[in-house]
Short mmCIF file of C-alpha atoms in Angstrom, two decimals:
data_model
loop_
_atom_site.label_atom_id
_atom_site.label_comp_id
_atom_site.label_asym_id
_atom_site.label_seq_id
_atom_site.Cartn_x
_atom_site.Cartn_y
_atom_site.Cartn_z
CA UNK A 926 6.36 35.65 -216.07
CA UNK A 927 6.05 34.98 -212.35
CA UNK A 928 5.74 38.75 -211.74
CA UNK A 929 2.87 39.03 -214.28
CA UNK A 930 1.08 36.05 -212.68
CA UNK A 931 1.54 37.62 -209.24
CA UNK A 932 0.19 40.99 -210.43
CA UNK A 933 -2.80 39.31 -212.10
CA UNK A 934 -3.53 37.37 -208.89
CA UNK A 935 -3.14 40.51 -206.76
CA UNK A 936 -5.48 42.38 -209.12
CA UNK A 937 -8.04 39.59 -208.89
CA UNK A 938 -7.87 39.66 -205.08
CA UNK A 939 -8.25 43.47 -205.07
CA UNK A 940 -11.21 43.22 -207.45
CA UNK A 941 -12.84 40.53 -205.26
CA UNK A 942 -12.35 42.68 -202.16
CA UNK A 943 -13.78 45.74 -203.92
CA UNK A 944 -16.80 43.77 -205.11
CA UNK A 945 -17.27 42.30 -201.62
CA UNK A 946 -17.21 45.70 -199.96
CA UNK A 947 -19.59 47.08 -202.61
CA UNK A 948 -21.92 44.15 -201.98
CA UNK A 949 -21.64 44.74 -198.23
CA UNK A 950 -22.53 48.40 -198.69
CA UNK A 951 -25.62 47.39 -200.65
CA UNK A 952 -26.49 44.45 -198.37
CA UNK A 953 -30.23 44.55 -197.67
CA UNK A 954 -31.66 45.52 -194.31
CA UNK A 955 -34.68 43.24 -194.09
CA UNK A 956 -37.78 44.45 -192.25
CA UNK A 957 -40.33 41.75 -191.38
CA UNK A 958 -43.81 43.29 -191.22
CA UNK A 959 -46.19 40.90 -189.39
CA UNK A 960 -49.84 41.95 -189.61
CA UNK A 961 -53.41 40.59 -189.56
CA UNK A 962 -54.12 40.87 -193.29
CA UNK A 963 -57.11 38.49 -193.17
CA UNK A 964 -59.71 37.83 -190.47
CA UNK A 965 -61.69 40.28 -188.29
CA UNK A 966 -58.77 42.69 -187.80
CA UNK A 967 -57.73 42.88 -191.46
CA UNK A 968 -58.45 46.63 -191.61
CA UNK A 969 -55.57 47.13 -189.15
CA UNK A 970 -53.16 45.23 -191.40
CA UNK A 971 -54.37 46.99 -194.53
CA UNK A 972 -53.88 50.44 -192.99
CA UNK A 973 -50.40 49.74 -191.58
CA UNK A 974 -49.08 48.07 -194.74
CA UNK A 975 -50.36 50.99 -196.86
CA UNK A 976 -48.68 53.54 -194.57
CA UNK A 977 -45.35 51.68 -194.46
CA UNK A 978 -45.28 51.44 -198.25
CA UNK A 979 -46.18 55.13 -198.57
CA UNK A 980 -43.28 56.09 -196.30
CA UNK A 981 -40.87 54.01 -198.39
CA UNK A 982 -42.25 55.47 -201.61
CA UNK A 983 -41.71 59.01 -200.28
CA UNK A 984 -38.28 58.40 -198.70
CA UNK A 985 -36.69 55.83 -201.00
CA UNK A 986 -35.65 52.28 -200.24
CA UNK A 987 -31.98 52.92 -199.41
CA UNK A 988 -30.76 54.03 -195.97
CA UNK A 989 -27.13 54.43 -194.89
CA UNK A 990 -26.08 52.86 -198.20
CA UNK A 991 -28.21 49.75 -197.59
CA UNK A 992 -31.31 48.60 -199.43
CA UNK A 993 -34.46 48.28 -197.30
CA UNK A 994 -36.28 45.06 -198.13
CA UNK A 995 -39.83 44.76 -196.78
CA UNK A 996 -41.20 41.25 -196.13
CA UNK A 997 -44.94 41.27 -195.31
CA UNK A 998 -46.48 38.29 -193.50
CA UNK A 999 -50.13 37.64 -192.59
CA UNK A 1000 -50.57 36.26 -189.06
CA UNK A 1001 -54.40 36.10 -189.50
CA UNK A 1002 -54.76 37.64 -186.02
CA UNK A 1003 -53.55 34.46 -184.28
CA UNK A 1004 -50.70 34.78 -181.73
CA UNK A 1005 -49.19 31.32 -182.40
CA UNK A 1006 -48.93 32.21 -186.08
CA UNK A 1007 -47.26 35.54 -185.22
CA UNK A 1008 -44.63 33.72 -183.15
CA UNK A 1009 -43.95 31.13 -185.88
CA UNK A 1010 -43.64 33.82 -188.56
CA UNK A 1011 -41.28 35.87 -186.37
CA UNK A 1012 -39.07 32.82 -185.83
CA UNK A 1013 -38.97 32.07 -189.57
CA UNK A 1014 -38.13 35.69 -190.38
CA UNK A 1015 -35.30 35.80 -187.83
CA UNK A 1016 -33.79 32.38 -188.63
CA UNK A 1017 -34.43 31.99 -192.37
CA UNK A 1018 -34.72 35.55 -193.68
CA UNK A 1019 -32.16 37.09 -191.30
CA UNK A 1020 -34.30 40.18 -190.68
CA UNK A 1021 -32.79 43.20 -188.90
CA UNK A 1022 -36.13 44.54 -187.61
CA UNK A 1023 -39.62 43.14 -187.10
CA UNK A 1024 -42.65 45.40 -187.00
CA UNK A 1025 -46.46 45.59 -187.14
CA UNK A 1026 -48.33 43.62 -184.43
CA UNK A 1027 -52.02 44.45 -184.74
CA UNK A 1028 -53.23 43.27 -181.30
CA UNK A 1029 -51.68 42.80 -177.86
CA UNK A 1030 -51.45 38.96 -177.95
CA UNK A 1031 -49.76 39.25 -181.36
CA UNK A 1032 -47.16 41.70 -179.99
CA UNK A 1033 -46.43 39.67 -176.85
CA UNK A 1034 -45.99 36.30 -178.62
CA UNK A 1035 -42.66 37.07 -180.40
CA UNK A 1036 -41.17 39.28 -177.64
CA UNK A 1037 -38.88 36.50 -176.25
CA UNK A 1038 -37.58 35.93 -179.81
CA UNK A 1039 -36.75 39.64 -180.11
CA UNK A 1040 -34.69 39.35 -176.92
CA UNK A 1041 -32.91 36.14 -177.93
CA UNK A 1042 -32.15 37.32 -181.46
CA UNK A 1043 -31.45 40.95 -180.46
CA UNK A 1044 -33.91 42.01 -183.15
CA UNK A 1045 -35.75 45.31 -182.53
CA UNK A 1046 -39.55 44.90 -182.66
CA UNK A 1047 -41.49 48.07 -183.58
CA UNK A 1048 -45.06 47.88 -182.30
CA UNK A 1049 -47.19 49.93 -184.70
CA UNK A 1050 -50.65 49.10 -183.33
CA UNK A 1051 -51.03 47.07 -180.11
CA UNK A 1052 -51.85 49.22 -177.08
CA UNK A 1053 -51.53 47.34 -173.76
CA UNK A 1054 -49.15 49.18 -171.46
CA UNK A 1055 -47.04 46.14 -170.52
CA UNK A 1056 -45.95 45.25 -174.08
CA UNK A 1057 -42.69 47.23 -173.97
CA UNK A 1058 -41.81 45.48 -170.69
CA UNK A 1059 -41.91 42.07 -172.41
CA UNK A 1060 -38.51 42.64 -174.08
CA UNK A 1061 -35.79 45.32 -174.01
CA UNK A 1062 -35.93 45.18 -177.83
CA UNK A 1063 -39.58 46.31 -178.11
CA UNK A 1064 -40.28 49.95 -179.03
CA UNK A 1065 -43.74 51.41 -179.72
CA UNK A 1066 -44.97 54.04 -182.22
CA UNK A 1067 -48.72 53.53 -181.68
CA UNK A 1068 -50.11 54.48 -178.25
CA UNK A 1069 -51.22 52.91 -174.99
CA UNK A 1070 -54.90 52.56 -174.19
CA UNK A 1071 -54.45 54.18 -170.78
CA UNK A 1072 -52.56 57.08 -172.38
CA UNK A 1073 -55.58 57.79 -174.59
CA UNK A 1074 -58.18 57.31 -171.83
CA UNK A 1075 -57.03 59.38 -168.83
CA UNK A 1076 -57.79 62.74 -170.58
CA UNK A 1077 -61.32 61.53 -171.37
CA UNK A 1078 -61.96 60.64 -167.72
CA UNK A 1079 -60.79 64.14 -166.73
CA UNK A 1080 -63.07 65.70 -169.36
CA UNK A 1081 -66.11 63.67 -168.22
CA UNK A 1082 -65.58 64.62 -164.57
CA UNK A 1083 -65.41 68.31 -165.48
CA UNK A 1084 -68.49 68.25 -167.72
CA UNK A 1085 -71.32 67.26 -165.40
CA UNK A 1086 -71.12 63.49 -165.86
CA UNK A 1087 -71.57 61.70 -162.51
CA UNK A 1088 -72.36 58.06 -163.33
CA UNK A 1089 -70.64 56.03 -166.09
CA UNK A 1090 -70.81 52.42 -167.26
CA UNK A 1091 -67.67 51.18 -169.01
CA UNK A 1092 -68.03 48.50 -171.69
CA UNK A 1093 -64.71 47.14 -172.98
CA UNK A 1094 -63.36 44.19 -174.96
CA UNK A 1095 -61.96 41.70 -172.45
CA UNK A 1096 -58.22 41.75 -173.21
CA UNK A 1097 -55.18 43.86 -172.35
CA UNK A 1098 -56.05 47.29 -173.80
CA UNK A 1099 -59.71 47.03 -172.80
CA UNK A 1100 -58.73 46.26 -169.21
CA UNK A 1101 -56.24 49.17 -169.31
CA UNK A 1102 -59.02 51.50 -170.53
CA UNK A 1103 -61.42 50.29 -167.82
CA UNK A 1104 -58.83 50.66 -165.05
CA UNK A 1105 -57.48 54.06 -166.18
CA UNK A 1106 -60.95 55.59 -166.62
CA UNK A 1107 -62.31 54.14 -163.36
CA UNK A 1108 -59.35 55.31 -161.26
CA UNK A 1109 -59.38 58.89 -162.55
CA UNK A 1110 -63.18 59.29 -162.68
CA UNK A 1111 -63.90 57.85 -159.19
CA UNK A 1112 -61.07 59.95 -157.73
CA UNK A 1113 -62.96 62.99 -159.07
CA UNK A 1114 -66.13 61.82 -157.27
CA UNK A 1115 -67.85 59.87 -160.06
CA UNK A 1116 -69.50 56.43 -159.95
CA UNK A 1117 -68.50 53.64 -162.36
CA UNK A 1118 -69.91 50.21 -163.24
CA UNK A 1119 -67.65 47.94 -165.35
CA UNK A 1120 -68.73 45.47 -168.07
CA UNK A 1121 -66.42 43.30 -170.21
CA UNK A 1122 -67.27 41.69 -173.56
CA UNK A 1123 -65.41 38.64 -174.98
CA UNK A 1124 -62.83 39.61 -177.63
CA UNK A 1125 -63.64 36.67 -179.94
CA UNK A 1126 -67.06 36.78 -181.67
CA UNK A 1127 -68.40 39.62 -179.52
CA UNK A 1128 -72.15 40.10 -179.05
CA UNK A 1129 -72.66 43.50 -177.44
CA UNK A 1130 -76.48 43.24 -177.18
CA UNK A 1131 -76.88 41.73 -173.67
CA UNK A 1132 -74.29 44.14 -172.27
CA UNK A 1133 -75.94 47.13 -173.94
CA UNK A 1134 -79.28 46.02 -172.47
CA UNK A 1135 -77.66 46.17 -169.00
CA UNK A 1136 -76.52 49.71 -169.79
CA UNK A 1137 -80.04 50.68 -170.90
CA UNK A 1138 -81.48 49.24 -167.68
CA UNK A 1139 -78.97 50.95 -165.34
CA UNK A 1140 -79.41 54.38 -167.04
CA UNK A 1141 -75.97 55.94 -166.42
CA UNK A 1142 -75.20 59.50 -167.53
CA UNK A 1143 -72.72 58.10 -170.05
CA UNK A 1144 -71.40 54.89 -171.57
CA UNK A 1145 -67.64 54.65 -172.09
CA UNK A 1146 -66.79 52.09 -174.79
CA UNK A 1147 -63.60 50.45 -176.02
CA UNK A 1148 -63.45 47.90 -178.84
CA UNK A 1149 -60.50 47.11 -181.15
CA UNK A 1150 -60.14 48.95 -184.45
CA UNK A 1151 -62.46 47.35 -187.02
CA UNK A 1152 -65.16 46.26 -184.55
CA UNK A 1153 -66.67 49.72 -184.01
CA UNK A 1154 -69.31 49.28 -186.74
CA UNK A 1155 -70.75 46.18 -185.07
CA UNK A 1156 -70.79 47.93 -181.68
CA UNK A 1157 -72.58 51.00 -183.08
CA UNK A 1158 -75.15 48.87 -184.95
CA UNK A 1159 -76.11 47.08 -181.73
CA UNK A 1160 -76.04 50.39 -179.82
CA UNK A 1161 -78.80 51.65 -182.16
CA UNK A 1162 -80.73 48.35 -182.12
CA UNK A 1163 -81.01 48.63 -178.32
CA UNK A 1164 -82.30 52.21 -178.67
CA UNK A 1165 -79.39 53.69 -176.75
CA UNK A 1166 -78.93 56.42 -179.35
CA UNK A 1167 -82.30 57.89 -178.23
CA UNK A 1168 -81.96 57.11 -174.51
CA UNK A 1169 -80.20 60.31 -173.42
CA UNK A 1170 -77.15 58.27 -172.34
CA UNK A 1171 -74.06 60.07 -173.68
CA UNK A 1172 -71.59 57.98 -175.65
CA UNK A 1173 -67.93 58.37 -174.76
CA UNK A 1174 -65.24 56.22 -176.32
CA UNK A 1175 -61.54 55.56 -176.58
CA UNK A 1176 -60.83 56.61 -180.17
CA UNK A 1177 -60.58 53.07 -181.61
CA UNK A 1178 -64.41 52.94 -181.67
CA UNK A 1179 -64.71 55.88 -184.10
CA UNK A 1180 -61.78 54.71 -186.23
CA UNK A 1181 -61.30 57.06 -189.22
CA UNK A 1182 -61.19 54.12 -191.65
CA UNK A 1183 -64.75 53.07 -190.73
CA UNK A 1184 -66.29 56.29 -189.36
CA UNK A 1185 -68.38 57.17 -192.43
CA UNK A 1186 -69.91 53.68 -192.43
CA UNK A 1187 -71.12 54.18 -188.82
CA UNK A 1188 -73.56 56.83 -190.05
CA UNK A 1189 -75.34 59.61 -188.17
CA UNK A 1190 -75.55 57.59 -184.94
CA UNK A 1191 -71.88 58.44 -184.38
CA UNK A 1192 -72.53 62.21 -184.49
CA UNK A 1193 -71.75 63.88 -181.17
CA UNK A 1194 -69.68 60.98 -179.80
CA UNK A 1195 -66.92 62.33 -177.56
CA UNK A 1196 -63.64 60.44 -177.82
CA UNK A 1197 -60.01 60.89 -176.88
CA UNK A 1198 -57.10 59.69 -179.00
CA UNK A 1199 -53.71 60.55 -180.44
CA UNK A 1200 -54.68 60.91 -184.12
CA UNK A 1201 -57.52 62.11 -186.31
CA UNK A 1202 -57.48 62.42 -190.10
CA UNK A 1203 -58.86 65.93 -189.54
CA UNK A 1204 -55.89 66.99 -187.36
CA UNK A 1205 -55.07 70.53 -188.47
CA UNK A 1206 -51.38 70.64 -189.38
CA UNK A 1207 -49.47 70.93 -192.67
CA UNK A 1208 -47.77 67.56 -192.00
CA UNK A 1209 -51.10 65.81 -191.55
CA UNK A 1210 -52.76 67.45 -194.55
CA UNK A 1211 -49.87 66.27 -196.74
CA UNK A 1212 -50.02 62.77 -195.19
CA UNK A 1213 -53.78 62.38 -195.68
CA UNK A 1214 -53.62 63.62 -199.26
CA UNK A 1215 -50.72 61.31 -200.19
CA UNK A 1216 -52.28 58.31 -198.39
CA UNK A 1217 -55.63 58.75 -200.14
CA UNK A 1218 -53.95 59.20 -203.52
CA UNK A 1219 -51.90 56.01 -203.07
CA UNK A 1220 -54.85 53.93 -201.78
CA UNK A 1221 -57.88 54.70 -203.96
CA UNK A 1222 -59.30 57.33 -201.62
CA UNK A 1223 -58.97 55.30 -198.39
CA UNK A 1224 -58.71 57.60 -195.39
CA UNK A 1225 -55.78 56.94 -193.02
CA UNK A 1226 -56.59 56.03 -189.42
CA UNK A 1227 -54.55 55.83 -186.20
CA UNK A 1228 -53.12 52.46 -187.27
CA UNK A 1229 -51.76 54.08 -190.43
CA UNK A 1230 -49.98 56.82 -188.50
CA UNK A 1231 -48.47 54.16 -186.20
CA UNK A 1232 -47.08 52.38 -189.28
CA UNK A 1233 -45.86 55.58 -190.95
CA UNK A 1234 -44.06 56.75 -187.82
CA UNK A 1235 -42.74 53.25 -187.22
CA UNK A 1236 -40.94 53.33 -190.56
CA UNK A 1237 -39.64 56.83 -189.78
CA UNK A 1238 -38.18 55.48 -186.53
CA UNK A 1239 -36.54 52.56 -188.36
CA UNK A 1240 -35.08 54.79 -191.10
CA UNK A 1241 -33.74 57.43 -188.69
CA UNK A 1242 -32.36 54.76 -186.37
CA UNK A 1243 -30.50 53.10 -189.25
CA UNK A 1244 -29.10 56.49 -190.32
CA UNK A 1245 -27.69 56.91 -186.79
CA UNK A 1246 -26.12 53.43 -186.74
CA UNK A 1247 -24.86 53.45 -190.32
CA UNK A 1248 -27.20 50.60 -191.18
CA UNK A 1249 -26.39 48.49 -188.14
CA UNK A 1250 -29.20 46.60 -186.37
CA UNK A 1251 -29.35 44.84 -183.00
CA UNK A 1252 -28.55 46.65 -179.75
CA UNK A 1253 -27.12 49.66 -181.59
CA UNK A 1254 -30.40 50.21 -183.44
CA UNK A 1255 -32.66 49.95 -180.38
CA UNK A 1256 -30.30 52.33 -178.52
CA UNK A 1257 -30.45 54.80 -181.42
CA UNK A 1258 -34.25 54.78 -181.29
CA UNK A 1259 -34.42 55.74 -177.59
CA UNK A 1260 -35.06 59.46 -177.09
CA UNK A 1261 -35.66 60.12 -180.79
CA UNK A 1262 -38.15 62.93 -181.52
CA UNK A 1263 -39.83 64.29 -184.65
CA UNK A 1264 -42.94 66.03 -185.97
CA UNK A 1265 -45.46 63.38 -186.99
CA UNK A 1266 -48.74 63.85 -188.87
CA UNK A 1267 -50.31 63.49 -185.39
CA UNK A 1268 -48.17 66.28 -183.86
CA UNK A 1269 -44.87 66.30 -181.92
CA UNK A 1270 -43.73 62.85 -180.71
CA UNK A 1271 -40.74 61.30 -178.99
CA UNK A 1272 -39.61 57.88 -177.77
CA UNK A 1273 -39.29 57.71 -173.99
CA UNK A 1274 -35.68 56.54 -173.45
CA UNK A 1275 -36.65 54.74 -170.21
CA UNK A 1276 -39.75 52.85 -171.39
CA UNK A 1277 -39.37 52.85 -175.21
CA UNK A 1278 -43.00 54.02 -175.41
CA UNK A 1279 -44.17 56.97 -177.45
CA UNK A 1280 -44.80 60.35 -175.79
CA UNK A 1281 -47.43 62.34 -177.68
CA UNK A 1282 -50.36 64.75 -177.57
CA UNK A 1283 -53.79 63.33 -176.76
CA UNK A 1284 -56.80 65.10 -178.25
CA UNK A 1285 -60.40 65.20 -177.03
CA UNK A 1286 -62.65 65.10 -180.10
CA UNK A 1287 -66.30 65.16 -181.16
CA UNK A 1288 -67.72 63.38 -184.21
CA UNK A 1289 -68.98 66.06 -186.60
CA UNK A 1290 -69.96 66.30 -190.24
CA UNK A 1291 -67.47 68.25 -192.41
CA UNK A 1292 -67.74 68.55 -196.20
CA UNK A 1293 -70.33 65.78 -196.25
CA UNK A 1294 -68.19 63.30 -194.27
CA UNK A 1295 -67.87 62.32 -190.61
CA UNK A 1296 -64.67 63.27 -188.78
CA UNK A 1297 -63.28 63.20 -185.24
CA UNK A 1298 -62.90 66.97 -184.76
CA UNK A 1299 -60.41 67.89 -182.04
CA UNK A 1300 -61.45 70.53 -179.50
CA UNK A 1301 -58.91 70.07 -176.67
CA UNK A 1302 -55.21 69.10 -176.58
CA UNK A 1303 -53.33 67.51 -173.68
CA UNK A 1304 -49.64 67.84 -174.65
CA UNK A 1305 -46.76 65.36 -174.24
CA UNK A 1306 -48.66 62.54 -172.51
CA UNK A 1307 -46.58 59.59 -171.27
CA UNK A 1308 -48.06 56.15 -170.64
CA UNK A 1309 -49.72 56.72 -167.23
CA UNK A 1310 -49.36 53.09 -166.16
CA UNK A 1311 -45.56 53.20 -166.35
CA UNK A 1312 -45.45 56.76 -165.04
CA UNK A 1313 -47.30 55.54 -161.90
CA UNK A 1314 -44.76 52.71 -161.45
CA UNK A 1315 -41.88 55.19 -161.72
CA UNK A 1316 -43.28 57.42 -158.94
#
């Protein structure tokens, strides 16, 4: 009798242990996706969320035997909200990874929490160079503004442009664009005048009037994704489209998501960036087709590719660690390389920034639509700001 009781008890213990280990194997890896889903930068959130969900749809929601659970939060584009949401996700939801971060202030706000909680933070959008220096747990799959701008300054200097006015949104990436362009262009013998526009509620008109009055050879513009339409509207209202002043831009201005709505005024704009929906590769053609099909014809932009590659980095990192997060996951991400819809990319093991091709493009009409058509490639570009510090 005692033996039967003992065997039953032993069996129950074994069953409990088996169930526990099965539950552990299926334990969810929670990914907190913090994005501006409402407010002036909602197009950024919409694009990244759509791309993340597409990646999961294509690659399944189980990695290393663990279920991937996506928790999407709207920070409304306000840094204090981003920080509060990150804290709630770490403490209450026990996330393994946080991701998203549509603007620089939104990426910097939770960086100390990433360090304290040892939670990797994958920056899929924000572009100020210093972001990855804010925490050893921050890794970036978007780009840096300086990385995208230096090739354009080189191109301008080699193509007969002598005098440029820069007009940028007055926050981290805009200042990086201004500084990177000015340094490279003046070193090549050019002249530059710098103008900065407030980030909140921008009115470009008085600044564009200054440009019209000073008559440079070219205007170099940078505004965040989603604000390009307002900039271009005021560019036309001030008659700059007929002034003979060439329009150059960091690629956020001619964002693929909004490019068709800019209209013919955008034709001929020369930009430099890391992604165009018209990039000619089999990986990108498949990505654009799948993205449009999943999102009622919406065209993916550079924010989408940052989100798509961000999920790829998370999935591949988890495969390497067997589903483990924390320090092991951030270490697994360093040095990783793959072929993205944008071209070949890798994560710099020293800086945790993305190394990628930058393309010089011209806005052209193709098949009745406007596209950023690439005509020059600068391969394997590192963030120049950190590269300068390393030298």
